[in-house]
CSV table of C-alpha atoms in Angstrom, one decimal:
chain,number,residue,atom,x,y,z
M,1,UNK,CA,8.3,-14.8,28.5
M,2,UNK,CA,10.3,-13.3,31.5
M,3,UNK,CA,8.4,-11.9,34.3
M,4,UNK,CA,7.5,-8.5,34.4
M,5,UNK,CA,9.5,-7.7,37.9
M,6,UNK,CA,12.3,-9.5,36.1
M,7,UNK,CA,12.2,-7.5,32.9
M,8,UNK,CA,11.9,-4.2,34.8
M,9,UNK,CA,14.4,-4.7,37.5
M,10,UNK,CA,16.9,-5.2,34.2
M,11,UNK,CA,15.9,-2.4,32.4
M,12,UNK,CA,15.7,0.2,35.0
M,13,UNK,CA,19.7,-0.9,36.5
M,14,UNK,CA,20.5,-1.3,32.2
M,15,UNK,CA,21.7,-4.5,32.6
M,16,UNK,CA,19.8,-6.4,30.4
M,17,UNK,CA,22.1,-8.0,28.3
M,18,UNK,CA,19.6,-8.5,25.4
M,19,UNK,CA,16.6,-6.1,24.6
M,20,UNK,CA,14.5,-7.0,21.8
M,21,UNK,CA,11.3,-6.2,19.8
M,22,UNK,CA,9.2,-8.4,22.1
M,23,UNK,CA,11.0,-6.9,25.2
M,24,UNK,CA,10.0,-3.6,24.6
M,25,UNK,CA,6.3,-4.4,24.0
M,26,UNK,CA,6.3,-6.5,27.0
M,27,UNK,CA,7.6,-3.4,29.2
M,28,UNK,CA,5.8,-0.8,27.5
M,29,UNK,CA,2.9,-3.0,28.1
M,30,UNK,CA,3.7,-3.0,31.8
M,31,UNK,CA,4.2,0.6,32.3
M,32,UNK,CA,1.0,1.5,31.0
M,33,UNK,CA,-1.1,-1.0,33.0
M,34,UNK,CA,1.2,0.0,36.2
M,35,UNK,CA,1.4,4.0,35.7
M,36,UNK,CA,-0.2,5.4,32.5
M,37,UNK,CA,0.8,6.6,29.9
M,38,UNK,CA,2.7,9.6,30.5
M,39,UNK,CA,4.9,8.3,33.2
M,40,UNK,CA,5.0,5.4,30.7
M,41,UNK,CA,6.6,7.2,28.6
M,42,UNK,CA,9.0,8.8,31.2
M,43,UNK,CA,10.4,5.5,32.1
M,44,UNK,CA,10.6,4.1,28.4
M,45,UNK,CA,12.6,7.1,27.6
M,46,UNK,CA,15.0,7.0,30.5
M,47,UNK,CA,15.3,3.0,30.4
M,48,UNK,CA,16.1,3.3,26.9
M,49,UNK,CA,18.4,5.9,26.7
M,50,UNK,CA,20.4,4.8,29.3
M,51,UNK,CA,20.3,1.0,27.7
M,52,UNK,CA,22.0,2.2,24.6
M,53,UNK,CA,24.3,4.5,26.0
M,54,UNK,CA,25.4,1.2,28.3
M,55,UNK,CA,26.1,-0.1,24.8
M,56,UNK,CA,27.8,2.9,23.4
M,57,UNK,CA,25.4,3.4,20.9
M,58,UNK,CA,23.3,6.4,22.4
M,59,UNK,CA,22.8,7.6,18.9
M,60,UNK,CA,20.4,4.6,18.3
M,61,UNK,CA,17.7,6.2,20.7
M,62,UNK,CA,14.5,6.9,18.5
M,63,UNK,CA,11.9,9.8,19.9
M,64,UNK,CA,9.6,8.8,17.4
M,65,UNK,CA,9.8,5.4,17.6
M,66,UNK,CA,9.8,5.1,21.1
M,67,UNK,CA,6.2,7.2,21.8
M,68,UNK,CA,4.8,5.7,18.5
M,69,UNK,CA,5.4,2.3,19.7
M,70,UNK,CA,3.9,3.5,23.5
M,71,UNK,CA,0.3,4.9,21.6
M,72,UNK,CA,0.3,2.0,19.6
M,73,UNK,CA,0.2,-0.4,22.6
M,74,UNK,CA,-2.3,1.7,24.6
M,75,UNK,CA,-4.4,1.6,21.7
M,76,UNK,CA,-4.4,-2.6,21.8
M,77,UNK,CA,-5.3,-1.8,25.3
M,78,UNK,CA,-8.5,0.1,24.6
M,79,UNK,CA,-9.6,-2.5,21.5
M,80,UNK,CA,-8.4,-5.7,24.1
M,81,UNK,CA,-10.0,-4.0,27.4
M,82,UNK,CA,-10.0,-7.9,28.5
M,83,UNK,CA,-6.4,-8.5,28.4
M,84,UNK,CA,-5.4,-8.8,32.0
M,85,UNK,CA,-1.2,-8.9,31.6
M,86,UNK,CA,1.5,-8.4,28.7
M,87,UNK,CA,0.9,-12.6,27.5
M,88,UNK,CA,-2.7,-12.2,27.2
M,89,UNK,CA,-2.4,-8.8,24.9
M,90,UNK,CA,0.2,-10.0,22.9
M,91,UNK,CA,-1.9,-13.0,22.1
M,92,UNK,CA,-5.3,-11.0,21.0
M,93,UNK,CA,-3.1,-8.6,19.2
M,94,UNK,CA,0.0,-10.4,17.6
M,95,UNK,CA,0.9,-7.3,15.1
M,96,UNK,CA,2.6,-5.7,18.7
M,97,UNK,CA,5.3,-8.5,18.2
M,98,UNK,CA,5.8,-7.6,14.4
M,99,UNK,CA,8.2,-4.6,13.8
M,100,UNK,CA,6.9,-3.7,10.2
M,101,UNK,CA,3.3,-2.6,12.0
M,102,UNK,CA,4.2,1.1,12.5
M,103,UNK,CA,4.5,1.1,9.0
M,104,UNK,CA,0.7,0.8,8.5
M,105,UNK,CA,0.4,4.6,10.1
M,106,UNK,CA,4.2,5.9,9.1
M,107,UNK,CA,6.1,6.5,5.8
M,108,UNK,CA,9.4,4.8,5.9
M,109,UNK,CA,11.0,7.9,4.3
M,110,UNK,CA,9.4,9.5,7.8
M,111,UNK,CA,10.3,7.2,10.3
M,112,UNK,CA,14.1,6.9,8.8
M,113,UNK,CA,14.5,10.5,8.9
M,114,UNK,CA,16.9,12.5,11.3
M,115,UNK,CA,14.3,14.6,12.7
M,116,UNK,CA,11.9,11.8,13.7
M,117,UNK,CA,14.5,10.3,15.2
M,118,UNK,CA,15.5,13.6,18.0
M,119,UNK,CA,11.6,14.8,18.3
M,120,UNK,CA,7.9,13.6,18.3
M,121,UNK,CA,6.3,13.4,14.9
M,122,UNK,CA,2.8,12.6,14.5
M,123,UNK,CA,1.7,9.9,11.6
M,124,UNK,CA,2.0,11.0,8.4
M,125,UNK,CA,-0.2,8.1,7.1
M,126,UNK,CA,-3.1,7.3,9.2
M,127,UNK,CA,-3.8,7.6,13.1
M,128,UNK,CA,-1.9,4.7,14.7
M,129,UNK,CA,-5.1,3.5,16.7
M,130,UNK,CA,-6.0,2.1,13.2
M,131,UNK,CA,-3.1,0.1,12.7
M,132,UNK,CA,-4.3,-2.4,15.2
M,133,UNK,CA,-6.3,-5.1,13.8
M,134,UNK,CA,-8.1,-8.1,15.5
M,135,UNK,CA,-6.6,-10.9,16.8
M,136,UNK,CA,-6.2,-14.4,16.5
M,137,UNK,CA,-10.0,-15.0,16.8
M,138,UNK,CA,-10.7,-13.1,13.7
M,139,UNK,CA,-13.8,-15.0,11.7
M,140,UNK,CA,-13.7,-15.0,8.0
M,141,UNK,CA,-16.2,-12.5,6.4
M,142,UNK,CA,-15.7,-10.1,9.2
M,143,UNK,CA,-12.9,-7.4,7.7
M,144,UNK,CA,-10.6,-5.6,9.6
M,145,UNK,CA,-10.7,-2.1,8.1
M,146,UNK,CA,-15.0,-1.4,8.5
M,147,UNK,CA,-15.4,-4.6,10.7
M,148,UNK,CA,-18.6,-4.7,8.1
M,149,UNK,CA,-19.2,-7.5,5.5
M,150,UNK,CA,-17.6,-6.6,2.2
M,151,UNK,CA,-19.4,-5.1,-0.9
M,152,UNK,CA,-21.7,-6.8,-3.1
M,153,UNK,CA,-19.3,-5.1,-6.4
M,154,UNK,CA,-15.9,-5.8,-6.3
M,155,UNK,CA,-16.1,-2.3,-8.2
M,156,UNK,CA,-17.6,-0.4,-5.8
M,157,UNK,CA,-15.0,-2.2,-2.7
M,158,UNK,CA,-12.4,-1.0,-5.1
M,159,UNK,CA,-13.5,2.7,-5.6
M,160,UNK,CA,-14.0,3.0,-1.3
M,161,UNK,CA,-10.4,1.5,-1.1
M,162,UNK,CA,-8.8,3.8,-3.4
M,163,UNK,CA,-10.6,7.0,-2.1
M,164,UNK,CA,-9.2,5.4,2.4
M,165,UNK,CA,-5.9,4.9,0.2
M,166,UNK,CA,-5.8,8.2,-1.2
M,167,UNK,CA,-6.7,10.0,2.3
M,168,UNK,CA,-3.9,8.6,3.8
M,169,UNK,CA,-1.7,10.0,1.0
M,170,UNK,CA,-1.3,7.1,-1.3
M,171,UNK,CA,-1.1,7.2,-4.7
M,172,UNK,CA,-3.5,4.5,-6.4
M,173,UNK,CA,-2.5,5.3,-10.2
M,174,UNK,CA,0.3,3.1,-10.6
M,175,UNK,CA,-0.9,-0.5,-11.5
M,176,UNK,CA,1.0,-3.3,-12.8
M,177,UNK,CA,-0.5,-4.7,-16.3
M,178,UNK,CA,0.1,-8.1,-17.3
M,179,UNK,CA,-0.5,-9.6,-20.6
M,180,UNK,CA,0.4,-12.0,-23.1
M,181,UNK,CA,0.9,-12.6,-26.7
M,182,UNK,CA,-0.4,-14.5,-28.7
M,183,UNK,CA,1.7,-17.7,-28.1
M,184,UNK,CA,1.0,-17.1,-24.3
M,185,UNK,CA,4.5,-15.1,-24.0
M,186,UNK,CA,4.0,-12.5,-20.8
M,187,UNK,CA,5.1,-9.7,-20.0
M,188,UNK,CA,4.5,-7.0,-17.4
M,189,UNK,CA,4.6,-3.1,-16.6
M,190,UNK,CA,3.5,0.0,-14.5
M,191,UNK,CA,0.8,1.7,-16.0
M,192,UNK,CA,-1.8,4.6,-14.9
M,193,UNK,CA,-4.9,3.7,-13.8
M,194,UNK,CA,-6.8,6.4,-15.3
M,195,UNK,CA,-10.6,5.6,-15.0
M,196,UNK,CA,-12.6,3.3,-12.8
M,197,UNK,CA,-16.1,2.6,-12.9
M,198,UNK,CA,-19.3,0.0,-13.8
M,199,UNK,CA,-17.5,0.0,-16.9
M,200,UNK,CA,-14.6,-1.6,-15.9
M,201,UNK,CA,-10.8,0.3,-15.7
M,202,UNK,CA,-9.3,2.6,-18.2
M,203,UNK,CA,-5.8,3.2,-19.0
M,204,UNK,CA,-3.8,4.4,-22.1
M,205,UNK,CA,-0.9,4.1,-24.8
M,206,UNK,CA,0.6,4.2,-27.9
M,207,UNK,CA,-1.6,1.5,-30.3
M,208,UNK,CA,1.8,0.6,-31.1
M,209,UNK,CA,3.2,-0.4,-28.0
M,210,UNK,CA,4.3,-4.0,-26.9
M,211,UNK,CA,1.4,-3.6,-24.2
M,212,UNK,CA,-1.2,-2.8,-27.1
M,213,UNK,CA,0.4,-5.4,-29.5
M,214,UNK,CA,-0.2,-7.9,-26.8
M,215,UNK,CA,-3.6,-6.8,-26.1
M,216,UNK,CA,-4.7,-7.2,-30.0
M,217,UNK,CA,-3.4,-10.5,-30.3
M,218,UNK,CA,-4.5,-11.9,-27.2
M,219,UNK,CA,-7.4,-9.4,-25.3
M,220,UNK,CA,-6.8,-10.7,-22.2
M,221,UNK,CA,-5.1,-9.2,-18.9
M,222,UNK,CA,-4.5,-8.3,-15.3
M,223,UNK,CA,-3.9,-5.7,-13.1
M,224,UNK,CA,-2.4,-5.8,-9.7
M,225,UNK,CA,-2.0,-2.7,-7.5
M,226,UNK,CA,0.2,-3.2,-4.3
M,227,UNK,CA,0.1,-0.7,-1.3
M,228,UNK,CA,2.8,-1.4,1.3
M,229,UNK,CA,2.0,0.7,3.8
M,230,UNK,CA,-1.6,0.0,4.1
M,231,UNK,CA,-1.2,-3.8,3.7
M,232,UNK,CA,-3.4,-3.9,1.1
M,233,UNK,CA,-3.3,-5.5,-2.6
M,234,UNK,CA,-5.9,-6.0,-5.1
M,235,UNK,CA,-5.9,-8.0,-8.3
M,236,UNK,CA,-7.8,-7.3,-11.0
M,237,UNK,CA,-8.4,-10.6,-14.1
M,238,UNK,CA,-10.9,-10.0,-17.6
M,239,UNK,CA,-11.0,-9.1,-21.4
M,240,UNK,CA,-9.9,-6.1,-22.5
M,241,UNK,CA,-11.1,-3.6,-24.8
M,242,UNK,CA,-10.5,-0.5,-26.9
M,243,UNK,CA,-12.4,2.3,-25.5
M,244,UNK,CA,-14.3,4.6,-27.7
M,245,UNK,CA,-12.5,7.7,-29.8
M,246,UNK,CA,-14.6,10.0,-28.2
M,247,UNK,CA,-13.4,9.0,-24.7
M,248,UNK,CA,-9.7,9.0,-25.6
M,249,UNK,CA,-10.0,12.4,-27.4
M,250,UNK,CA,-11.6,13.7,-23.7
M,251,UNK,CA,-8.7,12.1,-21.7
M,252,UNK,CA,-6.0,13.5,-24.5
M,253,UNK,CA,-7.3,16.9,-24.4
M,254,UNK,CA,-7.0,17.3,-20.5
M,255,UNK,CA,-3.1,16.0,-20.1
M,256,UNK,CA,-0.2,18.6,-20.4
M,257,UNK,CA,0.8,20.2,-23.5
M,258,UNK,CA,4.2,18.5,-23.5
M,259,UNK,CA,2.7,15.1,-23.0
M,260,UNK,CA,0.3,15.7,-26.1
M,261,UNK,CA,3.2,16.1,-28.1
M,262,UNK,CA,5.1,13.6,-26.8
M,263,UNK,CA,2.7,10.8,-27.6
M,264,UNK,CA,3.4,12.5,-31.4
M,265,UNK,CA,7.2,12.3,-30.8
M,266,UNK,CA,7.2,8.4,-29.5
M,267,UNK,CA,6.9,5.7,-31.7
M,268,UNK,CA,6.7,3.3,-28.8
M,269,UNK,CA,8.5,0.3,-27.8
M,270,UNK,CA,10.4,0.5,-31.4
M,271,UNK,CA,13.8,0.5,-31.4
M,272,UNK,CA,15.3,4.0,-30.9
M,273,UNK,CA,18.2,5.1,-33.1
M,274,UNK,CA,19.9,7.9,-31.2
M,275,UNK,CA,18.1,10.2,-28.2
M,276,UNK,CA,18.5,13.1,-30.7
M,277,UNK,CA,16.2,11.5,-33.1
M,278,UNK,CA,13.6,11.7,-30.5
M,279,UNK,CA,14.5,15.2,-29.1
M,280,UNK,CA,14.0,16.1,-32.9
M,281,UNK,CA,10.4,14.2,-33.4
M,282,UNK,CA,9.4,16.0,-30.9
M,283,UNK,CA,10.4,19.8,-32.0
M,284,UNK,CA,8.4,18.8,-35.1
M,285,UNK,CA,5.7,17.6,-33.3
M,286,UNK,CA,5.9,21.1,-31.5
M,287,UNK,CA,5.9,23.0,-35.1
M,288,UNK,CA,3.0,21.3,-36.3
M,289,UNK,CA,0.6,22.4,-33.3
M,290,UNK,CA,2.4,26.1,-33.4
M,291,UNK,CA,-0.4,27.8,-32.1
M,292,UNK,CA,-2.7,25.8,-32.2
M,293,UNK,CA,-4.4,22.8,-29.8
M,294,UNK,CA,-2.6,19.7,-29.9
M,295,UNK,CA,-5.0,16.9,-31.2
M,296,UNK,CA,-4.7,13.2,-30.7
M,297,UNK,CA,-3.3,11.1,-32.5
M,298,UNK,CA,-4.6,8.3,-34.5
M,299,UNK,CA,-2.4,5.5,-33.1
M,300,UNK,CA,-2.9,6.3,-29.0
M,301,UNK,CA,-6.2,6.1,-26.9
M,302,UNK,CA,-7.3,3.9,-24.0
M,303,UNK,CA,-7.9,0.6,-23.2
M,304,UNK,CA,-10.7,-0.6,-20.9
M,305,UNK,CA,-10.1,-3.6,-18.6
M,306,UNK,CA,-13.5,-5.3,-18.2
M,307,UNK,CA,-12.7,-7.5,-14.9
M,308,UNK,CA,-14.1,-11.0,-14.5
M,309,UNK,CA,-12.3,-11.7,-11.3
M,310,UNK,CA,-11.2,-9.2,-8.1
M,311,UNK,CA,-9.5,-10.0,-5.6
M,312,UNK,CA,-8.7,-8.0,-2.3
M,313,UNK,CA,-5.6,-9.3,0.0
M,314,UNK,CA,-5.1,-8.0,3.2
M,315,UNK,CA,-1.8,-8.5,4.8
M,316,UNK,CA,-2.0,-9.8,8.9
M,317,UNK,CA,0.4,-11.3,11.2
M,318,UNK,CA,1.8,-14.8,10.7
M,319,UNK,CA,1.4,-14.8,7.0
M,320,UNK,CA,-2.8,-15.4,8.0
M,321,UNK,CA,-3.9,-13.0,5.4
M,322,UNK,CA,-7.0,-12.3,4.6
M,323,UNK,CA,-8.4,-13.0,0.3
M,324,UNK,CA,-11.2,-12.4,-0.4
M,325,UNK,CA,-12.2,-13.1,-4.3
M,326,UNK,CA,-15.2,-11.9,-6.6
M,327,UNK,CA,-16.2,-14.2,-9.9
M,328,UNK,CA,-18.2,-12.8,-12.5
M,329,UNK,CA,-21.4,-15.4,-13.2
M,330,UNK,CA,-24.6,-15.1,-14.7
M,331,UNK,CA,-25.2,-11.3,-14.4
M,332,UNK,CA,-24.0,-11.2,-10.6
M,333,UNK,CA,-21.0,-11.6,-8.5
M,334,UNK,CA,-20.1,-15.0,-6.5
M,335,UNK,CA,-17.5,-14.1,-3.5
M,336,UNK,CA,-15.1,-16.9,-1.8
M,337,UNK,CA,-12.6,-16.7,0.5
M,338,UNK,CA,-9.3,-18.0,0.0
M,339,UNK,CA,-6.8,-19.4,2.1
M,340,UNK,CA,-3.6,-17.2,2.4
């Protein structure tokens, strides 16, 4: 690492020939420890702007990016109060070296856009003091988002991660659903998650479907939902079911008219002979419930996932995620970790 008189010598006069991702940490990091963060943030500005209109680029200065990355290093500060110089931060908090961290507190489609690039834009996702996680010295079993040992119900873990999700404006319904026929053939698709409890996890679709084909012959699958900007991914293994008419007719009656008559219109996964055939199914499908509620039909409901295995991953620098697995057994759940 060069030295910090070194580094800031170069990028005050703009003659650094190189400035990288680890460069800017390093500096930011020495600004704050030498003058705070506003004056911090005075010097990162000038220094940067000057850097890349040395390079004729002065369009790539980032207002956003530039302040986002400051608070984010100020905030390692206050969780590392112990870390005496730029080295010793950077090793208790090795997330500051990886460029994709931001992402934990911004939308890409935010941090991309024109106007976070000219002005200050707060996170959209979650305040970035929480994008920091622990370092190197992190022990197995203690977790990074409640530093508090995790759940005795896999269900449970995954109804508190979907409701932090869903404050930070992600959507948890989409859910990939694996399964298999009944020579072992997969297959996979995005479904909606559409209940979640004790039970297990509902979705729903056309009896007729290649998904509910699948599931008849071989009543086996998996879920997997995948949240990028929180790091986060849980997998979800275990029979599957058929849930009750009762409970399908409840979910049926609460979606939107023209969905209710769409599930009379589609003859799922079958092969389609022209769009207009459709477009026609479904202006019949319209005439028959004239006036009248739209009732459910015979060949669509829901299907109940009934897991036997969870697993929560949690992305971290160097690839050293974190897995941590529940196994259904004997009335109870058994939890392991796993290496990444």
């Amino acid at each position: 690492m060069i030295q910090d008189d070194e580094l800031v010598a170069g990028f005050e006069r703009a003659s650094l020939k190189q400035f990288h991702h680890a460069d800017h940490v390093h500096l930011s990091i020495v600004y704050l420890m030498r003058h705070g963060r506003d004056e911090a943030l005075r010097r990162l500005t000038n220094g940067i702007q000057h850097l890349a209109a040395a390079d004729g680029h002065s369009e790539k200065f980032h207002v956003t990016l530039t302040r986002a990355w400051l608070e984010l290093i100020d905030a390692a500060r206050t969780v590392f109060p112990d870390a005496a110089d730029a080295a010793t931060l950077v090793r208790a908090c090795p997330d500051l070296l990886d460029r994709m961290t931001l992402y934990r507190s911004y939308s890409r489609e935010l941090l991309d856009s024109d106007r976070a690039r000219t002005e200050w834009i707060p996170p959209d996702l979650r305040p970035i003091g929480d994008a920091i996680t622990r370092g190197p010295d992190h022990k197995a079993g203690v977790w990074r988002h409640n530093e508090q040992m995790p759940s005795a119900d896999p269900i449970a873990m995954f109804l508190e991660s979907a409701a932090r999700a869903q404050a930070r404006q992600v959507d948890t319904a989409p859910v990939t659903l694996a399964t298999a026929d009944a020579r072992g053939r997969p297959s996979a698709r995005m479904v909606l998650l559409r209940g979640a409890d004790a039970r297990g996890f509902a979705f729903f679709t056309n009896y007729s479907s290649r998904k509910a084909r699948d599931l008849t012959e071989n009543p086996y699958a998996a879920l997997c939902f995948h949240w990028p900007t929180l790091e986060e991914q849980i997998r979800i293994e275990g029979g599957v079911e058929r849930l009750p008419g009762e409970e399908s007719d409840e979910y049926f009656s609460g979606r939107p008219r023209g969905s209710q008559l769409g599930a009379w219109a589609s003859d799922q996964s079958q092969v389609l002979p022209s769009r207009a055939t459709l477009d026609q199914r479904y202006r019949e499908a319209e005439r028959r419930f004239d006036g009248t509620a739209v009732t459910r039909p015979p060949f669509w409901g829901g299907f109940r996932l009934v897991p036997a295995r969870v697993e929560f991953w949690y992305g971290r620098a160097d690839r050293l995620h974190e897995r941590l697995v529940y196994v259904r057994e004997h009335g109870g759940w058994r939890t392991e970790h796993l290496y990444p």
